[in-house]
Amino acid sequence: MFYLLLAGVALLILYSWLTMKPKNFPPGPPYYPIVGSAPNFPIKFLHLHMAEKWLSQYGPLVGLMLGAKKCVAVCGPKEVLEVLRREEFQGRHQNVLIRDRAFDKKIGILFSDGPLWTEQRRFTLRHLRDFGFGKHTMEEAIVEEVEDLVTDIRKQKVVQVSGLFAISTLNVLWNMMAGVRYARDDPELRKLLADLQHFLRGGGIGRIVNLFPVVRHYDPGFLGYRKAMEGIWKMQDYMRETIRNHESTLDENSARDLIDVYLIEMRKQADNPNSTFTEEGLIVICMDIFAAGAESVGSFLGFCLLYMVLHPRVQKEVQKELDAVVGRDRRPGLQDRPQLHYVEAVLTEVSRMNPTSPLTPPHRCTKDTTMNGYNIPKDTILFISLWSLFQDREHWGDPEQFRPERFLDADGKFVRDEWMIPFGTGKRACMGEVLARNSMFLIFTALLQEFWFTLPEEDPVPPTTAMHGVVATHHPFRLVANKRQ
């Protein structure tokens, strides 16, 4: 008994030593033995906590210890831009939930790094261009979804905005990936989307699991871990089935989509023991793309419509410009975009007010380095706040106000601002940025050309604050869509 007690004390001392802040680490909240700074780490809305509390208390770099994990919250605009561009900060951190999602491996394109990430990202992006990332092919695919969406909205007296755009935006991307276009009422897809949303909304699920990974093996239902992962396991099974269906009908001389070319590459490298092309890797890439296509663009478009009904003057100005530049006889196209200055300003202001990713996915420092005079050790996890760029009072003057005119010059021409990087910048910038921006533009302009949007008289005014989640989306709300006369 004495020796067990002695061993326990030794382990506690060792762990307490491991959780000590490194020398000359950035200042931050108090930390405690074993759990480090975890008691002072917010479960939800980390970007708001960083902006409203930590920045004034500790400065633009905030040092944290989450258990034995060294972390830095980057919440100063200058520091955010620097971190996103410096090579040693471009690694990717994987927590327990992400590793469990990826078969306990560092694979895929969202949460991998190093040579595997470089090879897989280049391959995926190159072949997505072949199957639809090209400007004209992409536009045709988006326009097809736009017409289906408009037809669907016409049939409804009152439109529920939550989930309205998910299938439209997913179809554009998933057709390139898997050669599949879903019906808007597909029940299997609806279930997958619901499971994905539950996973992305689970802000507090991973807190204890990531601090103490062993607890997930004891069915901690009270944490919500198993419920969240069940949806991910179903999605893994769905992707595996999709891939194997492709494999059974594969023609190596006539690839139909990205899955086909990936399978062909797997066969070419079958005898290479160091190949990064595996079925599990393809499953995770499919999940990465599925998640990106299903949530971010749809959430952004929902916020666009929310701001239109809350600011009818802006909605009228958008429609006035559309009528003048495009008219009513055809849909707006990408060729019209350079002339639609007010539309561009509105889309930019919505992304500033409510970015779908106020924080980037966590980065990882790949070597010992320094910043602002502080030591940043190798493998430090970085929480990077894009929100700090978009809500900086010194830069914007009135960041809390929805004011598209801030992006127009004296002649009414759209003016870009270098701080507006909702898709990130540097090596980790979103590889689907062009597709996302084009989808947002074509869908938004088609809807504003076709409909006048208002709130139902019996509904409360919805908030403009976002719900918590990996993707920050709007609260559920409804709209009345009246065809314009």
JSON list of N, CA and C in Angstrom, two decimals, residues 30 40 44 80 109-110 122 150-151 155-156 169 179 203 257 264 288 361 367 386-387 391 398 417 421-422 441 458 469:
[
{"chain": "A", "resi": 30, "resn": "PRO", "atom": "N", "xyz": [-4.70, 31.64, -14.90]},
{"chain": "A", "resi": 30, "resn": "PRO", "atom": "CA", "xyz": [-4.06, 30.74, -13.93]},
{"chain": "A", "resi": 30, "resn": "PRO", "atom": "C", "xyz": [-4.18, 29.29, -14.37]},
{"chain": "A", "resi": 40, "resn": "ASN", "atom": "N", "xyz": [-10.36, 27.57, -16.77]},
{"chain": "A", "resi": 40, "resn": "ASN", "atom": "CA", "xyz": [-10.57, 28.93, -17.27]},
{"chain": "A", "resi": 40, "resn": "ASN", "atom": "C", "xyz": [-10.73, 28.98, -18.78]},
{"chain": "A", "resi": 44, "resn": "LYS", "atom": "N", "xyz": [-17.77, 27.31, -24.85]},
{"chain": "A", "resi": 44, "resn": "LYS", "atom": "CA", "xyz": [-18.36, 27.83, -26.08]},
{"chain": "A", "resi": 44, "resn": "LYS", "atom": "C", "xyz": [-17.84, 29.24, -26.36]},
{"chain": "A", "resi": 80, "resn": "VAL", "atom": "N", "xyz": [-2.36, 37.72, -35.73]},
{"chain": "A", "resi": 80, "resn": "VAL", "atom": "CA", "xyz": [-3.10, 36.74, -36.54]},
{"chain": "A", "resi": 80, "resn": "VAL", "atom": "C", "xyz": [-2.54, 36.67, -37.95]},
{"chain": "A", "resi": 109, "resn": "ILE", "atom": "N", "xyz": [-7.24, 15.91, -45.68]},
{"chain": "A", "resi": 109, "resn": "ILE", "atom": "CA", "xyz": [-6.65, 17.19, -46.12]},
{"chain": "A", "resi": 109, "resn": "ILE", "atom": "C", "xyz": [-6.93, 18.34, -45.15]},
{"chain": "A", "resi": 110, "resn": "LEU", "atom": "N", "xyz": [-7.89, 18.18, -44.26]},
{"chain": "A", "resi": 110, "resn": "LEU", "atom": "CA", "xyz": [-8.20, 19.25, -43.32]},
{"chain": "A", "resi": 110, "resn": "LEU", "atom": "C", "xyz": [-7.31, 19.23, -42.09]},
{"chain": "A", "resi": 122, "resn": "ARG", "atom": "N", "xyz": [-2.52, 18.60, -53.07]},
{"chain": "A", "resi": 122, "resn": "ARG", "atom": "CA", "xyz": [-2.24, 18.89, -54.47]},
{"chain": "A", "resi": 122, "resn": "ARG", "atom": "C", "xyz": [-3.02, 17.97, -55.39]},
{"chain": "A", "resi": 150, "resn": "VAL", "atom": "N", "xyz": [-34.78, 27.81, -56.41]},
{"chain": "A", "resi": 150, "resn": "VAL", "atom": "CA", "xyz": [-35.81, 28.82, -56.66]},
{"chain": "A", "resi": 150, "resn": "VAL", "atom": "C", "xyz": [-37.18, 28.16, -56.83]},
{"chain": "A", "resi": 151, "resn": "THR", "atom": "N", "xyz": [-37.22, 27.05, -57.57]},
{"chain": "A", "resi": 151, "resn": "THR", "atom": "CA", "xyz": [-38.47, 26.33, -57.77]},
{"chain": "A", "resi": 151, "resn": "THR", "atom": "C", "xyz": [-39.04, 25.83, -56.44]},
{"chain": "A", "resi": 155, "resn": "LYS", "atom": "N", "xyz": [-42.72, 27.16, -54.16]},
{"chain": "A", "resi": 155, "resn": "LYS", "atom": "CA", "xyz": [-43.80, 26.28, -53.72]},
{"chain": "A", "resi": 155, "resn": "LYS", "atom": "C", "xyz": [-44.20, 26.52, -52.27]},
{"chain": "A", "resi": 156, "resn": "GLN", "atom": "N", "xyz": [-43.34, 27.22, -51.52]},
{"chain": "A", "resi": 156, "resn": "GLN", "atom": "CA", "xyz": [-43.57, 27.38, -50.09]},
{"chain": "A", "resi": 156, "resn": "GLN", "atom": "C", "xyz": [-44.05, 28.79, -49.78]},
{"chain": "A", "resi": 169, "resn": "THR", "atom": "N", "xyz": [-25.70, 23.43, -52.05]},
{"chain": "A", "resi": 169, "resn": "THR", "atom": "CA", "xyz": [-24.26, 23.67, -52.03]},
{"chain": "A", "resi": 169, "resn": "THR", "atom": "C", "xyz": [-23.48, 22.36, -52.01]},
{"chain": "A", "resi": 179, "resn": "GLY", "atom": "N", "xyz": [-19.65, 12.02, -58.33]},
{"chain": "A", "resi": 179, "resn": "GLY", "atom": "CA", "xyz": [-20.52, 11.87, -59.48]},
{"chain": "A", "resi": 179, "resn": "GLY", "atom": "C", "xyz": [-21.98, 11.70, -59.10]},
{"chain": "A", "resi": 203, "resn": "GLY", "atom": "N", "xyz": [-19.97, 21.69, -29.01]},
{"chain": "A", "resi": 203, "resn": "GLY", "atom": "CA", "xyz": [-18.87, 22.50, -28.51]},
{"chain": "A", "resi": 203, "resn": "GLY", "atom": "C", "xyz": [-18.19, 21.95, -27.28]},
{"chain": "A", "resi": 257, "resn": "ASP", "atom": "N", "xyz": [-14.99, 10.78, -61.76]},
{"chain": "A", "resi": 257, "resn": "ASP", "atom": "CA", "xyz": [-14.98, 11.78, -60.70]},
{"chain": "A", "resi": 257, "resn": "ASP", "atom": "C", "xyz": [-13.71, 11.61, -59.88]},
{"chain": "A", "resi": 264, "resn": "ILE", "atom": "N", "xyz": [-7.71, 4.85, -58.97]},
{"chain": "A", "resi": 264, "resn": "ILE", "atom": "CA", "xyz": [-6.71, 4.52, -60.00]},
{"chain": "A", "resi": 264, "resn": "ILE", "atom": "C", "xyz": [-5.31, 4.76, -59.47]},
{"chain": "A", "resi": 288, "resn": "ASP", "atom": "N", "xyz": [-14.08, 15.16, -45.32]},
{"chain": "A", "resi": 288, "resn": "ASP", "atom": "CA", "xyz": [-13.63, 16.56, -45.26]},
{"chain": "A", "resi": 288, "resn": "ASP", "atom": "C", "xyz": [-14.42, 17.41, -46.25]},
{"chain": "A", "resi": 361, "resn": "PRO", "atom": "N", "xyz": [-9.29, 26.36, -37.94]},
{"chain": "A", "resi": 361, "resn": "PRO", "atom": "CA", "xyz": [-8.97, 25.09, -37.28]},
{"chain": "A", "resi": 361, "resn": "PRO", "atom": "C", "xyz": [-7.62, 25.23, -36.58]},
{"chain": "A", "resi": 367, "resn": "LYS", "atom": "N", "xyz": [8.23, 23.90, -34.88]},
{"chain": "A", "resi": 367, "resn": "LYS", "atom": "CA", "xyz": [9.59, 23.98, -34.30]},
{"chain": "A", "resi": 367, "resn": "LYS", "atom": "C", "xyz": [9.61, 25.05, -33.22]},
{"chain": "A", "resi": 386, "resn": "LEU", "atom": "N", "xyz": [-9.79, 34.83, -36.43]},
{"chain": "A", "resi": 386, "resn": "LEU", "atom": "CA", "xyz": [-10.11, 35.72, -37.54]},
{"chain": "A", "resi": 386, "resn": "LEU", "atom": "C", "xyz": [-11.08, 36.81, -37.08]},
{"chain": "A", "resi": 387, "resn": "TRP", "atom": "N", "xyz": [-11.86, 36.49, -36.08]},
{"chain": "A", "resi": 387, "resn": "TRP", "atom": "CA", "xyz": [-12.81, 37.45, -35.50]},
{"chain": "A", "resi": 387, "resn": "TRP", "atom": "C", "xyz": [-12.11, 38.74, -35.09]},
{"chain": "A", "resi": 391, "resn": "GLN", "atom": "N", "xyz": [-13.51, 42.48, -36.24]},
{"chain": "A", "resi": 391, "resn": "GLN", "atom": "CA", "xyz": [-14.20, 43.28, -35.23]},
{"chain": "A", "resi": 391, "resn": "GLN", "atom": "C", "xyz": [-13.27, 44.27, -34.51]},
{"chain": "A", "resi": 398, "resn": "ASP", "atom": "N", "xyz": [-16.74, 51.32, -36.42]},
{"chain": "A", "resi": 398, "resn": "ASP", "atom": "CA", "xyz": [-18.01, 50.87, -35.83]},
{"chain": "A", "resi": 398, "resn": "ASP", "atom": "C", "xyz": [-18.26, 49.40, -36.22]},
{"chain": "A", "resi": 417, "resn": "ASP", "atom": "N", "xyz": [-10.42, 45.10, -48.73]},
{"chain": "A", "resi": 417, "resn": "ASP", "atom": "CA", "xyz": [-9.68, 45.39, -47.51]},
{"chain": "A", "resi": 417, "resn": "ASP", "atom": "C", "xyz": [-8.82, 44.17, -47.20]},
{"chain": "A", "resi": 421, "resn": "ILE", "atom": "N", "xyz": [-10.21, 38.29, -44.73]},
{"chain": "A", "resi": 421, "resn": "ILE", "atom": "CA", "xyz": [-9.72, 36.97, -45.16]},
{"chain": "A", "resi": 421, "resn": "ILE", "atom": "C", "xyz": [-10.58, 35.89, -44.49]},
{"chain": "A", "resi": 422, "resn": "PRO", "atom": "N", "xyz": [-11.89, 35.84, -44.76]},
{"chain": "A", "resi": 422, "resn": "PRO", "atom": "CA", "xyz": [-12.75, 34.85, -44.10]},
{"chain": "A", "resi": 422, "resn": "PRO", "atom": "C", "xyz": [-12.39, 33.40, -44.43]},
{"chain": "A", "resi": 441, "resn": "PHE", "atom": "N", "xyz": [-22.17, 34.01, -54.37]},
{"chain": "A", "resi": 441, "resn": "PHE", "atom": "CA", "xyz": [-22.56, 35.10, -55.26]},
{"chain": "A", "resi": 441, "resn": "PHE", "atom": "C", "xyz": [-23.74, 34.70, -56.14]},
{"chain": "A", "resi": 458, "resn": "GLU", "atom": "N", "xyz": [-46.02, 36.90, -37.47]},
{"chain": "A", "resi": 458, "resn": "GLU", "atom": "CA", "xyz": [-46.18, 36.28, -36.16]},
{"chain": "A", "resi": 458, "resn": "GLU", "atom": "C", "xyz": [-44.85, 35.83, -35.54]},
{"chain": "A", "resi": 469, "resn": "GLY", "atom": "N", "xyz": [-20.49, 26.43, -32.61]},
{"chain": "A", "resi": 469, "resn": "GLY", "atom": "CA", "xyz": [-20.14, 25.22, -33.35]},
{"chain": "A", "resi": 469, "resn": "GLY", "atom": "C", "xyz": [-18.86, 25.42, -34.12]}
]
